[in-house]
């Protein structure tokens, strides 16, 4: 895939971020993420929803957010609200591994 993801993936796209948290910070991180996601409902154009997962061992969290397009996701990152959220959760994060993905196959149980 070329470096110009925005032109190639017009949507929908999933943005997956794997967070490794500083020791003892997972619960605080999860709580802050839940509040931020609650505020996002109806207020983030192009956002379809998110799923937040925590590891069983208590060290990592995974957020999978779906957007209409890469551009919609990138636009969120330019908002004051996002900057304020990052100021709160940033100190809790040891590292983050983000990436864009497209659904290529899905099986669900009826």
CSV table of N, CA and C in Angstrom, one decimal:
chain,number,residue,atom,x,y,z
A,1,UNK,N,0.9,-1.2,0.0
A,1,UNK,CA,0.0,0.0,0.0
A,1,UNK,C,0.9,1.2,0.0
A,2,UNK,N,0.5,2.2,-0.8
A,2,UNK,CA,1.3,3.4,-0.8
A,2,UNK,C,1.2,4.3,0.4
A,3,UNK,N,2.0,5.3,0.6
A,3,UNK,CA,2.0,6.1,1.7
A,3,UNK,C,0.8,7.0,1.7
A,4,UNK,N,0.1,7.2,0.6
A,4,UNK,CA,-1.0,8.1,0.5
A,4,UNK,C,-2.3,7.4,0.8
A,5,UNK,N,-2.4,7.0,2.1
A,5,UNK,CA,-3.6,6.2,2.5
A,5,UNK,C,-4.9,6.9,2.3
A,6,UNK,N,-4.9,8.2,2.5
A,6,UNK,CA,-6.1,9.0,2.5
A,6,UNK,C,-6.8,9.0,1.1
A,7,UNK,N,-6.0,8.9,0.0
A,7,UNK,CA,-6.6,8.8,-1.3
A,7,UNK,C,-7.0,7.4,-1.6
A,8,UNK,N,-6.4,6.4,-1.0
A,8,UNK,CA,-6.8,5.0,-1.4
A,8,UNK,C,-8.0,4.5,-0.6
A,9,UNK,N,-8.2,5.0,0.7
A,9,UNK,CA,-9.2,4.5,1.5
A,9,UNK,C,-10.2,5.6,1.8
A,10,UNK,N,-11.2,5.6,1.0
A,10,UNK,CA,-12.3,6.6,1.1
A,10,UNK,C,-13.3,6.1,2.1
A,11,UNK,N,-13.3,4.9,2.4
A,11,UNK,CA,-14.2,4.5,3.5
A,11,UNK,C,-15.0,3.2,3.2
A,12,UNK,N,-15.6,2.7,4.2
A,12,UNK,CA,-15.4,2.9,5.6
A,12,UNK,C,-14.0,2.3,6.0
A,13,UNK,N,-13.5,2.9,7.0
A,13,UNK,CA,-12.2,2.4,7.5
A,13,UNK,C,-12.3,2.2,9.0
A,14,UNK,N,-11.5,1.2,9.5
A,14,UNK,CA,-11.3,1.0,10.9
A,14,UNK,C,-10.0,1.6,11.4
A,15,UNK,N,-9.9,2.3,12.4
A,15,UNK,CA,-8.7,2.8,13.0
A,15,UNK,C,-8.5,2.0,14.2
A,16,UNK,N,-7.4,1.2,14.2
A,16,UNK,CA,-7.1,0.3,15.4
A,16,UNK,C,-5.9,0.9,16.1
A,17,UNK,N,-6.0,1.0,17.4
A,17,UNK,CA,-4.9,1.5,18.2
A,17,UNK,C,-4.7,0.5,19.4
A,18,UNK,N,-3.4,0.0,19.5
A,18,UNK,CA,-3.1,-0.9,20.6
A,18,UNK,C,-2.3,-0.1,21.5
A,19,UNK,N,-2.8,0.1,22.8
A,19,UNK,CA,-2.1,0.9,23.8
A,19,UNK,C,-1.5,0.0,24.8
A,20,UNK,N,-0.2,0.2,25.1
A,20,UNK,CA,0.4,-0.4,26.3
A,20,UNK,C,0.4,0.7,27.3
A,21,UNK,N,-0.2,0.4,28.5
A,21,UNK,CA,-0.3,1.4,29.6
A,21,UNK,C,0.8,1.3,30.6
A,22,UNK,N,1.1,2.4,31.2
A,22,UNK,CA,2.0,2.4,32.3
A,22,UNK,C,1.5,1.5,33.4
A,23,UNK,N,2.3,0.9,34.2
A,23,UNK,CA,1.9,0.0,35.3
A,23,UNK,C,0.8,0.6,36.2
A,24,UNK,N,-0.3,-0.1,36.3
A,24,UNK,CA,-1.4,0.3,37.2
A,24,UNK,C,-2.3,1.4,36.6
A,25,UNK,N,-2.2,1.7,35.4
A,25,UNK,CA,-2.9,2.8,34.8
A,25,UNK,C,-4.1,2.4,33.8
A,26,UNK,N,-4.2,1.1,33.7
A,26,UNK,CA,-5.2,0.6,32.7
A,26,UNK,C,-6.6,1.0,33.1
A,27,UNK,N,-7.0,0.8,34.4
A,27,UNK,CA,-8.4,1.2,34.8
A,27,UNK,C,-8.7,2.7,34.6
A,28,UNK,N,-7.7,3.5,34.9
A,28,UNK,CA,-7.9,5.0,34.7
A,28,UNK,C,-8.0,5.3,33.2
A,29,UNK,N,-7.2,4.7,32.4
A,29,UNK,CA,-7.3,4.9,31.0
A,29,UNK,C,-8.6,4.5,30.4
A,30,UNK,N,-9.1,3.3,30.8
A,30,UNK,CA,-10.4,2.8,30.3
A,30,UNK,C,-11.5,3.8,30.7
A,31,UNK,N,-11.5,4.3,32.0
A,31,UNK,CA,-12.5,5.2,32.5
A,31,UNK,C,-12.5,6.5,31.6
A,32,UNK,N,-11.3,7.0,31.4
A,32,UNK,CA,-11.3,8.3,30.6
A,32,UNK,C,-11.7,8.0,29.1
A,33,UNK,N,-11.3,6.9,28.6
A,33,UNK,CA,-11.8,6.6,27.2
A,33,UNK,C,-13.3,6.4,27.1
A,34,UNK,N,-13.9,5.8,28.1
A,34,UNK,CA,-15.3,5.6,28.1
A,34,UNK,C,-16.1,7.0,28.2
A,35,UNK,N,-15.6,7.9,29.0
A,35,UNK,CA,-16.2,9.2,29.0
A,35,UNK,C,-16.0,9.9,27.7
A,36,UNK,N,-14.9,9.9,27.1
A,36,UNK,CA,-14.6,10.5,25.8
A,36,UNK,C,-15.5,10.0,24.7
A,37,UNK,N,-15.7,8.6,24.7
A,37,UNK,CA,-16.5,8.0,23.7
A,37,UNK,C,-18.0,8.4,23.9
A,38,UNK,N,-18.4,8.5,25.1
A,38,UNK,CA,-19.8,8.9,25.4
A,38,UNK,C,-20.1,10.3,24.9
A,39,UNK,N,-19.1,11.2,25.0
A,39,UNK,CA,-19.2,12.6,24.5
A,39,UNK,C,-19.2,12.6,22.9
A,40,UNK,N,-18.6,11.6,22.3
A,40,UNK,CA,-18.5,11.6,20.9
A,40,UNK,C,-19.8,11.3,20.1
A,41,UNK,N,-20.7,10.6,20.8
A,41,UNK,CA,-21.9,10.1,20.1
A,41,UNK,C,-22.7,11.4,19.7
A,42,UNK,N,-23.0,11.4,18.4
A,42,UNK,CA,-23.7,12.5,17.8
A,42,UNK,C,-22.9,13.8,17.5
A,43,UNK,N,-21.6,13.8,17.9
A,43,UNK,CA,-20.8,15.0,17.8
A,43,UNK,C,-19.6,14.9,16.9
A,44,UNK,N,-19.4,13.7,16.4
A,44,UNK,CA,-18.2,13.5,15.5
A,44,UNK,C,-18.6,13.1,14.1
A,45,UNK,N,-18.6,14.0,13.2
A,45,UNK,CA,-19.0,13.7,11.8
A,45,UNK,C,-18.1,12.6,11.2
A,46,UNK,N,-18.8,11.6,10.6
A,46,UNK,CA,-18.1,10.5,10.0
A,46,UNK,C,-17.7,9.4,10.9
A,47,UNK,N,-17.9,9.5,12.2
A,47,UNK,CA,-17.6,8.5,13.2
A,47,UNK,C,-18.8,7.5,13.2
A,48,UNK,N,-18.5,6.2,13.1
A,48,UNK,CA,-19.6,5.2,13.1
A,48,UNK,C,-19.7,4.5,14.5
A,49,UNK,N,-18.6,4.6,15.2
A,49,UNK,CA,-18.6,3.9,16.5
A,49,UNK,C,-17.2,3.4,16.9
A,50,UNK,N,-17.1,2.9,18.1
A,50,UNK,CA,-15.9,2.4,18.6
A,50,UNK,C,-16.1,1.2,19.5
A,51,UNK,N,-15.1,0.3,19.6
A,51,UNK,CA,-15.1,-0.7,20.6
A,51,UNK,C,-13.8,-0.6,21.3
A,52,UNK,N,-13.9,-0.7,22.6
A,52,UNK,CA,-12.7,-0.6,23.5
A,52,UNK,C,-12.6,-1.9,24.2
A,53,UNK,N,-11.4,-2.5,24.1
A,53,UNK,CA,-11.1,-3.8,24.7
A,53,UNK,C,-9.9,-3.7,25.7
A,54,UNK,N,-10.0,-4.4,26.8
A,54,UNK,CA,-8.9,-4.5,27.7
A,54,UNK,C,-8.3,-5.9,27.7
A,55,UNK,N,-7.0,-6.0,27.9
A,55,UNK,CA,-6.4,-7.3,27.9
A,55,UNK,C,-6.7,-8.0,29.3
A,56,UNK,N,-6.7,-9.3,29.2
A,56,UNK,CA,-6.9,-10.1,30.5
A,56,UNK,C,-5.8,-9.8,31.5
A,57,UNK,N,-4.6,-9.7,31.0
A,57,UNK,CA,-3.4,-9.5,31.9
A,57,UNK,C,-3.3,-8.1,32.4
A,58,UNK,N,-4.2,-7.2,32.0
A,58,UNK,CA,-4.2,-5.8,32.5
A,58,UNK,C,-3.1,-4.9,32.1
A,59,UNK,N,-2.4,-5.2,31.0
A,59,UNK,CA,-1.3,-4.3,30.5
A,59,UNK,C,-1.7,-3.5,29.3
A,60,UNK,N,-2.6,-4.0,28.5
A,60,UNK,CA,-2.9,-3.3,27.2
A,60,UNK,C,-4.4,-3.1,27.0
A,61,UNK,N,-4.7,-2.2,26.1
A,61,UNK,CA,-6.1,-1.9,25.6
A,61,UNK,C,-6.0,-1.8,24.1
A,62,UNK,N,-7.1,-2.1,23.5
A,62,UNK,CA,-7.2,-2.0,22.0
A,62,UNK,C,-8.5,-1.2,21.8
A,63,UNK,N,-8.4,-0.1,21.0
A,63,UNK,CA,-9.6,0.6,20.5
A,63,UNK,C,-9.7,0.4,19.0
A,64,UNK,N,-10.9,0.0,18.6
A,64,UNK,CA,-11.2,-0.1,17.2
A,64,UNK,C,-12.4,0.8,16.9
A,65,UNK,N,-12.1,1.9,16.1
A,65,UNK,CA,-13.0,2.9,15.8
A,65,UNK,C,-13.3,2.9,14.3
A,66,UNK,N,-14.5,3.0,13.9
A,66,UNK,CA,-14.9,3.0,12.5
A,66,UNK,C,-15.3,4.3,12.0
A,67,UNK,N,-14.8,4.8,10.9
A,67,UNK,CA,-15.1,6.1,10.3
A,67,UNK,C,-15.5,5.9,8.9
A,68,UNK,N,-16.3,6.9,8.4
A,68,UNK,CA,-16.7,6.9,7.0
A,68,UNK,C,-15.5,7.0,6.1
A,69,UNK,N,-14.4,7.7,6.5
A,69,UNK,CA,-13.2,7.8,5.7
A,69,UNK,C,-12.0,8.1,6.6
A,70,UNK,N,-10.8,8.0,6.0
A,70,UNK,CA,-9.6,8.4,6.7
A,70,UNK,C,-9.6,9.9,7.1
A,71,UNK,N,-10.2,10.6,6.1
A,71,UNK,CA,-10.2,12.1,6.3
A,71,UNK,C,-11.1,12.4,7.5
A,72,UNK,N,-12.2,11.7,7.7
A,72,UNK,CA,-13.0,12.0,8.9
A,72,UNK,C,-12.3,11.7,10.2
A,73,UNK,N,-11.5,10.6,10.2
A,73,UNK,CA,-10.7,10.3,11.4
A,73,UNK,C,-9.7,11.4,11.6
A,74,UNK,N,-9.0,11.8,10.6
A,74,UNK,CA,-7.9,12.8,10.8
A,74,UNK,C,-8.5,14.1,11.2
A,75,UNK,N,-9.7,14.4,10.8
A,75,UNK,CA,-10.3,15.7,11.2
A,75,UNK,C,-10.6,15.7,12.7
A,76,UNK,N,-10.9,14.6,13.3
A,76,UNK,CA,-11.1,14.5,14.7
A,76,UNK,C,-9.9,14.9,15.5
A,77,UNK,N,-8.7,14.5,15.0
A,77,UNK,CA,-7.4,14.7,15.6
A,77,UNK,C,-7.1,16.2,15.6
A,78,UNK,N,-7.8,17.0,14.9
A,78,UNK,CA,-7.5,18.4,14.8
A,78,UNK,C,-8.3,19.3,15.7
A,79,UNK,N,-9.2,18.6,16.5
A,79,UNK,CA,-10.1,19.4,17.3
A,79,UNK,C,-9.6,19.7,18.7
A,80,UNK,N,-10.1,20.7,19.3
A,80,UNK,CA,-9.7,21.1,20.7
A,80,UNK,C,-10.0,20.0,21.7
A,81,UNK,N,-11.2,19.4,21.5
A,81,UNK,CA,-11.7,18.3,22.4
A,81,UNK,C,-10.7,17.1,22.4
A,82,UNK,N,-10.2,16.8,21.2
A,82,UNK,CA,-9.2,15.7,21.1
A,82,UNK,C,-7.9,16.0,21.8
A,83,UNK,N,-7.5,17.3,21.6
A,83,UNK,CA,-6.3,17.7,22.3
A,83,UNK,C,-6.4,17.7,23.8
A,84,UNK,N,-7.6,18.1,24.3
A,84,UNK,CA,-7.8,18.0,25.7
A,84,UNK,C,-7.8,16.6,26.2
A,85,UNK,N,-8.4,15.7,25.4
A,85,UNK,CA,-8.5,14.2,25.8
A,85,UNK,C,-7.1,13.6,25.9
A,86,UNK,N,-6.3,14.0,24.9
A,86,UNK,CA,-4.9,13.4,24.8
A,86,UNK,C,-4.1,14.0,26.0
A,87,UNK,N,-4.3,15.2,26.4
A,87,UNK,CA,-3.6,15.7,27.6
A,87,UNK,C,-3.9,14.9,28.8
A,88,UNK,N,-5.1,14.3,28.9
A,88,UNK,CA,-5.5,13.5,30.1
A,88,UNK,C,-5.0,12.1,30.0
A,89,UNK,N,-5.1,11.5,28.8
A,89,UNK,CA,-4.7,10.0,28.7
A,89,UNK,C,-3.2,9.9,28.3
A,90,UNK,N,-2.6,10.8,27.7
A,90,UNK,CA,-1.2,10.7,27.3
A,90,UNK,C,-0.3,10.3,28.4
A,91,UNK,N,-0.4,10.9,29.6
A,91,UNK,CA,0.6,10.5,30.6
A,91,UNK,C,0.4,9.0,31.1
A,92,UNK,N,-0.7,8.4,30.8
A,92,UNK,CA,-1.0,7.0,31.2
A,92,UNK,C,-0.4,6.0,30.2
A,93,UNK,N,-0.1,6.4,29.0
A,93,UNK,CA,0.3,5.5,27.9
A,93,UNK,C,1.8,5.4,27.9
A,94,UNK,N,2.2,4.1,27.9
A,94,UNK,CA,3.6,3.8,27.6
A,94,UNK,C,4.0,3.8,26.1
A,95,UNK,N,3.1,3.2,25.3
A,95,UNK,CA,3.3,3.2,23.9
A,95,UNK,C,1.9,3.0,23.2
A,96,UNK,N,1.8,3.4,21.9
A,96,UNK,CA,0.6,3.1,21.1
A,96,UNK,C,1.1,2.7,19.7
A,97,UNK,N,0.3,1.8,19.2
A,97,UNK,CA,0.6,1.3,17.8
A,97,UNK,C,-0.7,1.5,17.0
A,98,UNK,N,-0.8,2.5,16.2
A,98,UNK,CA,-2.0,2.8,15.5
A,98,UNK,C,-1.9,2.3,14.0
A,99,UNK,N,-3.1,2.1,13.4
A,99,UNK,CA,-3.1,1.7,12.0
A,99,UNK,C,-4.5,1.7,11.4
A,100,UNK,N,-4.6,2.0,10.1
A,100,UNK,CA,-5.9,1.9,9.4
A,100,UNK,C,-6.1,0.6,8.8
A,101,UNK,N,-7.4,0.1,8.8
A,101,UNK,CA,-7.7,-1.2,8.2
A,101,UNK,C,-9.0,-1.1,7.5
A,102,UNK,N,-9.2,-2.0,6.5
A,102,UNK,CA,-10.5,-2.1,5.8
A,102,UNK,C,-11.0,-3.5,6.1
A,103,UNK,N,-12.3,-3.6,6.2
A,103,UNK,CA,-12.9,-4.9,6.4
A,103,UNK,C,-12.9,-5.6,5.0
A,104,UNK,N,-12.3,-6.9,5.0
A,104,UNK,CA,-12.3,-7.6,3.8
A,104,UNK,C,-13.2,-8.9,3.9
A,105,UNK,N,-13.6,-9.2,5.1
A,105,UNK,CA,-14.5,-10.4,5.2
A,105,UNK,C,-15.1,-10.3,6.6
A,106,UNK,N,-16.3,-10.6,6.7
A,106,UNK,CA,-17.0,-10.6,8.0
A,106,UNK,C,-18.0,-11.8,8.1
A,107,UNK,N,-18.0,-12.5,9.2
A,107,UNK,CA,-18.9,-13.5,9.4
A,107,UNK,C,-19.6,-13.2,10.8
A,108,UNK,N,-20.9,-13.2,10.8
A,108,UNK,CA,-21.6,-12.9,12.1
A,108,UNK,C,-22.6,-14.0,12.3
A,109,UNK,N,-23.0,-14.2,13.5
A,109,UNK,CA,-24.0,-15.2,13.9
A,109,UNK,C,-25.3,-14.5,13.9
A,110,UNK,N,-26.3,-15.1,13.2
A,110,UNK,CA,-27.6,-14.4,13.1
A,110,UNK,C,-28.4,-14.5,14.4
